XYZ file of C-alpha atoms in Angstrom:
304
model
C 18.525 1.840 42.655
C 18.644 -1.186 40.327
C 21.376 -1.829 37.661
C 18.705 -2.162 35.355
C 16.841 1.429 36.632
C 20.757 2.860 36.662
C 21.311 1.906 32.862
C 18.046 3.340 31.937
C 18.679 6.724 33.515
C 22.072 6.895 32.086
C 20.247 6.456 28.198
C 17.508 9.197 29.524
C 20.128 11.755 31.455
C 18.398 13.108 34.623
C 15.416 14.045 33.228
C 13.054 11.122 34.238
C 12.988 8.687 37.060
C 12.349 5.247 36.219
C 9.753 3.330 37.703
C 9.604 -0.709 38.545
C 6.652 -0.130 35.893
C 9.024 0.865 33.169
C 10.395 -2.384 33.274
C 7.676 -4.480 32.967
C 8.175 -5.109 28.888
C 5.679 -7.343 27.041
C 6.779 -8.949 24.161
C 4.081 -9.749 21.580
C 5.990 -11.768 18.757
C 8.106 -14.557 19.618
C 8.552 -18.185 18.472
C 8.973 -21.748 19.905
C 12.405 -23.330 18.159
C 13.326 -20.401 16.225
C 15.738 -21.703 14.014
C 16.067 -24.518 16.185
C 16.520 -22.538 19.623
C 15.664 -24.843 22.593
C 12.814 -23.715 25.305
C 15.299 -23.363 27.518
C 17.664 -20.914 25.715
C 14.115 -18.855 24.654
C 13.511 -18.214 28.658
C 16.949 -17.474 28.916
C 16.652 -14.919 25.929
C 13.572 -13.013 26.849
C 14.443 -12.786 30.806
C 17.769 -10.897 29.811
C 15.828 -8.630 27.917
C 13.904 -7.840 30.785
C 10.916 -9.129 29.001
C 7.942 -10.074 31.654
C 5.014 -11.233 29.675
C 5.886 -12.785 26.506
C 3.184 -13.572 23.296
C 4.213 -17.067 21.615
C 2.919 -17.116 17.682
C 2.500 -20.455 16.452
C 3.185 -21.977 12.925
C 0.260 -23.630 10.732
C 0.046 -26.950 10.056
C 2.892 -28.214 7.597
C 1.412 -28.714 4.578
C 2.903 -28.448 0.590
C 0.691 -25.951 -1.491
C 0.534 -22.453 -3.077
C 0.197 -21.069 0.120
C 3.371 -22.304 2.190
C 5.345 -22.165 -1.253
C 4.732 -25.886 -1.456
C 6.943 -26.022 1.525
C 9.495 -23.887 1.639
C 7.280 -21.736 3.912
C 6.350 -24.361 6.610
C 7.222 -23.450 10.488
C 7.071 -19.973 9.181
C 10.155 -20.381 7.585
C 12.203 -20.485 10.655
C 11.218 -24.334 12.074
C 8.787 -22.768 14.223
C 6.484 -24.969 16.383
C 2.969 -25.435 16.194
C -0.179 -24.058 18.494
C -0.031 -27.118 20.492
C 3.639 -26.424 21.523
C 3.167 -22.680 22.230
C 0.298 -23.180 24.345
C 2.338 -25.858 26.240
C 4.978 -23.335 27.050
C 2.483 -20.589 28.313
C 0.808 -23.158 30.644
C 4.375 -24.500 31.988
C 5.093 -20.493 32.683
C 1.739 -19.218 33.400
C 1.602 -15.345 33.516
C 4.931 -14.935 31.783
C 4.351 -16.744 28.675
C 0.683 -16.448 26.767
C 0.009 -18.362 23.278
C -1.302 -17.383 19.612
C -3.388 -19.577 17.518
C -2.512 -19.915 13.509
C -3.371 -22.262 10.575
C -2.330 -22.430 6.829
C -5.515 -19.788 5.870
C -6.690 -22.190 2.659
C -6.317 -25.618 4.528
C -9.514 -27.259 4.732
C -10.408 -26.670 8.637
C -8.661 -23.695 8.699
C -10.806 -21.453 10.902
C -11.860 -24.172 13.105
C -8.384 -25.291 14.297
C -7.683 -21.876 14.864
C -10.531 -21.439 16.913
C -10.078 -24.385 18.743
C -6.911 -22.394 20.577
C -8.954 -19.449 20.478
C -11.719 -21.163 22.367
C -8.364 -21.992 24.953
C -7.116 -18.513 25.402
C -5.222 -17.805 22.814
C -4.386 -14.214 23.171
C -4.022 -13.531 18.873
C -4.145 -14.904 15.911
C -0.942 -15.067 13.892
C 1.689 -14.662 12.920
C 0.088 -14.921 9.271
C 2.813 -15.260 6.923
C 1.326 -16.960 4.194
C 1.513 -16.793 0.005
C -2.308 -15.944 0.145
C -4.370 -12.788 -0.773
C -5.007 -10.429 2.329
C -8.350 -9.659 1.408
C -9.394 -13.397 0.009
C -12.001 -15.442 1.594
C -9.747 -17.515 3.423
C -8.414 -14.907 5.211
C -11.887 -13.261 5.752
C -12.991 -16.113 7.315
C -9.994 -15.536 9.988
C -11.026 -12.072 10.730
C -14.456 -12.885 11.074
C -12.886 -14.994 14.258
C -10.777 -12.553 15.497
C -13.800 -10.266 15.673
C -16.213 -13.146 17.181
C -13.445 -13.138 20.064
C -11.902 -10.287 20.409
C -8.494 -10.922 19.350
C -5.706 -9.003 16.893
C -4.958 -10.330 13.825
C -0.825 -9.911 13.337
C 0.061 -9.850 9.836
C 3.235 -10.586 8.053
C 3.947 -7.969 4.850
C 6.620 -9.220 2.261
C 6.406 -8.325 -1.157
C 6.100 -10.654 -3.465
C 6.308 -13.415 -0.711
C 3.880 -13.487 2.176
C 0.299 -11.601 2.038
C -0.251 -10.127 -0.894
C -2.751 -6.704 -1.837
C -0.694 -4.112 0.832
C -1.559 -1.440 -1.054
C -5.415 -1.866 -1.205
C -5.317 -3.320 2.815
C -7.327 -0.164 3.605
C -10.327 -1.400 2.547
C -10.125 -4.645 4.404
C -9.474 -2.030 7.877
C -13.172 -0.482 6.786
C -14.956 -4.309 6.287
C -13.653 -4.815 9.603
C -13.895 -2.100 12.032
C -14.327 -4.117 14.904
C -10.692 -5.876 14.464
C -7.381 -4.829 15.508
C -4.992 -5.240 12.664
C -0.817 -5.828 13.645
C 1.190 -5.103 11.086
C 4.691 -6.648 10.782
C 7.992 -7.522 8.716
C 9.950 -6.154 5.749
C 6.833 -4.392 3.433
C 5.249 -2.810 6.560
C 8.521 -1.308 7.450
C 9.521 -0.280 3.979
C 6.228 1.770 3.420
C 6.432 4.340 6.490
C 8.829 6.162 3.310
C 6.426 8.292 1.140
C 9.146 7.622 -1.155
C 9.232 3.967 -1.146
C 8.584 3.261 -5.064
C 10.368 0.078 -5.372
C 8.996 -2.395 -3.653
C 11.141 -5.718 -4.147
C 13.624 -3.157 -2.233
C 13.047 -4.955 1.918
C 15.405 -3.033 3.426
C 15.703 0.466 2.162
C 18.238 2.781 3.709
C 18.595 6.377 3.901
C 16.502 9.407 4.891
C 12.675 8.870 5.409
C 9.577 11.144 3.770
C 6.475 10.733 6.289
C 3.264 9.563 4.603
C 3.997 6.711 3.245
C 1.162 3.967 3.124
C 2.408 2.440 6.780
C 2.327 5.988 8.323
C -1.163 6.559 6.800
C -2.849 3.550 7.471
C -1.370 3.975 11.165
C -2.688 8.056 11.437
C -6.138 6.976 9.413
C -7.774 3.497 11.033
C -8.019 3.303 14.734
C -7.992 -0.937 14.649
C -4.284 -0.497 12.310
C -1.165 -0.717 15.297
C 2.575 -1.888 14.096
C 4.808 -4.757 15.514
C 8.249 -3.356 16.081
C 9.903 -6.828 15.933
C 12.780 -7.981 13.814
C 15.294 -6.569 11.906
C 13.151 -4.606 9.855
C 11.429 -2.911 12.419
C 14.979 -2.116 14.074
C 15.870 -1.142 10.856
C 12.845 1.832 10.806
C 14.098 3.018 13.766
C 17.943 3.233 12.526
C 17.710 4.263 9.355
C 16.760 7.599 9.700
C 16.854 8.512 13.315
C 15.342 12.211 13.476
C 12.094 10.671 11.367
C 12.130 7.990 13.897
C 11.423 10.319 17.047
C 8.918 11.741 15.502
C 7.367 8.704 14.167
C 7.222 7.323 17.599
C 5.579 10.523 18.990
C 3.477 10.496 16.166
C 1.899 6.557 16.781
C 2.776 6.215 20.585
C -0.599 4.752 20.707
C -0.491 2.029 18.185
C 3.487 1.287 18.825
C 3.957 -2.619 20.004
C 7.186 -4.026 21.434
C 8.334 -7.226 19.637
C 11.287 -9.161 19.710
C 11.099 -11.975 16.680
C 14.529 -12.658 17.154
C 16.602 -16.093 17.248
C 19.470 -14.919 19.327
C 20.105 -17.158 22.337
C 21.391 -14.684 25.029
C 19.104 -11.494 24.844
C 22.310 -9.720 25.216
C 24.495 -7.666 23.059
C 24.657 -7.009 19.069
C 23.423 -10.452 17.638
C 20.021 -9.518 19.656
C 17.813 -6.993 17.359
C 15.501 -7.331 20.382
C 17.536 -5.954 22.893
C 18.293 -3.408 20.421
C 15.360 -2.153 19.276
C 14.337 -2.159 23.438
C 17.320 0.531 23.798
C 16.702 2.234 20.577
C 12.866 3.129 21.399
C 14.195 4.232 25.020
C 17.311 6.439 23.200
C 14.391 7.659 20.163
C 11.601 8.668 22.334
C 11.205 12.076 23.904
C 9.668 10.984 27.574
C 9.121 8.022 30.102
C 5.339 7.700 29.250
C 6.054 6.899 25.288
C 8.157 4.583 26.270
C 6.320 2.967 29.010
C 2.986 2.943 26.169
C 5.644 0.902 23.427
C 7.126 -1.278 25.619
C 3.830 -2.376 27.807
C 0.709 -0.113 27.881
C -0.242 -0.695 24.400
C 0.128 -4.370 24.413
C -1.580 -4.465 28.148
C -4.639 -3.008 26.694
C -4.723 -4.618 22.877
C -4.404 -8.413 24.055
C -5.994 -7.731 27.611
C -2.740 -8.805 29.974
């Protein structure tokens, strides 16, 4: 038996058997030159993870206006590259390495630059993390695309920051049926509390009441999934560990492994990645929700 199948039985106890399958992750949210991370130390990173098919989301198109907080926002805040860099990597590492395509949503062009990368196998559009309106025309016009080719939209929640209108999102899932919606970040994560009142509060701590808007709009719209990635999703997962088992049994099917971390390694406690990896094998009750959050869904939603 592998050391990696040997480490996963000793997390499960003797009741399941590992499979090569089990290790087959896919990652859907990473970034070219996180926070100035070389190419080099990002293979590095996502092969110690065990990671085997990876999802690279691009950064718009620098630019100095409301919508990148005249700045401030550009590389999606972390110095992230651009589409033509991410689908650069994915063709230097074919099968192990796919792209997104993105654009600043109110740049003039917007929708065709993203479809240009669309139109070259993009796998998703996003990461959208963008001082713009989730249910303006700009972004409308993006979902339109992701519909016209079949791809999910991955959306960046912040309050106050990035994508603004959470609470009426709902009625941009019913305009648009036909696409698959990712949710991500600090808002997303915040709202799975029923309880969640404040919402300048990113990180909340404590015990968790199901129902809040996150849970809902997961149990009510069959094109709504979640983005585990990051601290905050680590964070759901943590905070309040008995809601977290059954919040994972609850969503198995809309549950996506991501990693959106910066560490170099993959290793250890400076990786929320590899955390969050051991934390949904720990949180959930059998091999098969674990083998649907760490690959199935993500095999099926972008088609790998």
């Amino acid at each position: 038996m592998k050391k990696s199948t040997l480490a996963c039985a000793a997390i499960w106890g003797q009741r399941f058997v590992p499979q090569e399958e089990d290790f087959n992750i896919i990652d859907i949210h990473q970034h070219t030159n996180y926070a100035g991370r070389s190419h080099e130390e990002l293979l590095t990173h996502q092969r110690a993870m065990g990671v085997k098919h990876t999802i690279l989301l691009p950064a718009g198109t620098p630019s100095f206006g409301a919508s990148t907080h005249f700045g401030k926002s550009n590389g999606l805040q972390v110095n992230s590259t651009g589409n033509d860099v991410c689908m650069e990597i994915a063709g230097r590492y074919p099968g192990e390495f796919y792209f997104g395509a993105n654009e600043v949503p109110d740049l003039q062009g917007a929708d065709k630059e993203i479809e240009k990368y669309l139109k070259k196998g993009a796998k998703a559009i996003g990461e959208l993390k963008f001082g713009v309106k989730a249910d303006g025309k700009p972004m409308e016009r993006i979902y339109r695309l992701a519909e016209a080719y079949n791809v999910p939209v991955l959306l960046h929640w912040q309050f106050g920051m990035y994508t603004y209108g959470y609470e009426d999102f709902h009625k941009i899932l019913q305009k648009f049926p036909k696409v698959n919606f990712i949710g991500h970040a600090q808002s997303w994560w915040a709202n799975i509390d029923k309880n969640h009142n404040d919402q300048s509060v990113l990180y909340p701590r404590g015990k968790v009441t199901p129902g809040g808007i996150t849970d809902r709009l997961l149990a009510d719209y069959p094109n709504m999934f979640a983005d585990m990635s990051a601290g905050s999703g680590l964070s759901a997962l943590t905070r309040d560990e008995e809601h977290a088992r059954g919040f994972l049994v609850r969503h198995q099917d809309k549950l996506l492994y991501g990693s959106d971390c910066d560490d170099r390694t993959g290793t250890g406690n400076g990786c929320t990645g590899i955390q969050a990896i051991q934390k949904i094998k720990e949180l959930s009750p059998d091999l098969a929700v674990v083998r649907k959050i760490l690959h199935g869904n993500a095999a099926k939603l972008f088609r790998i």
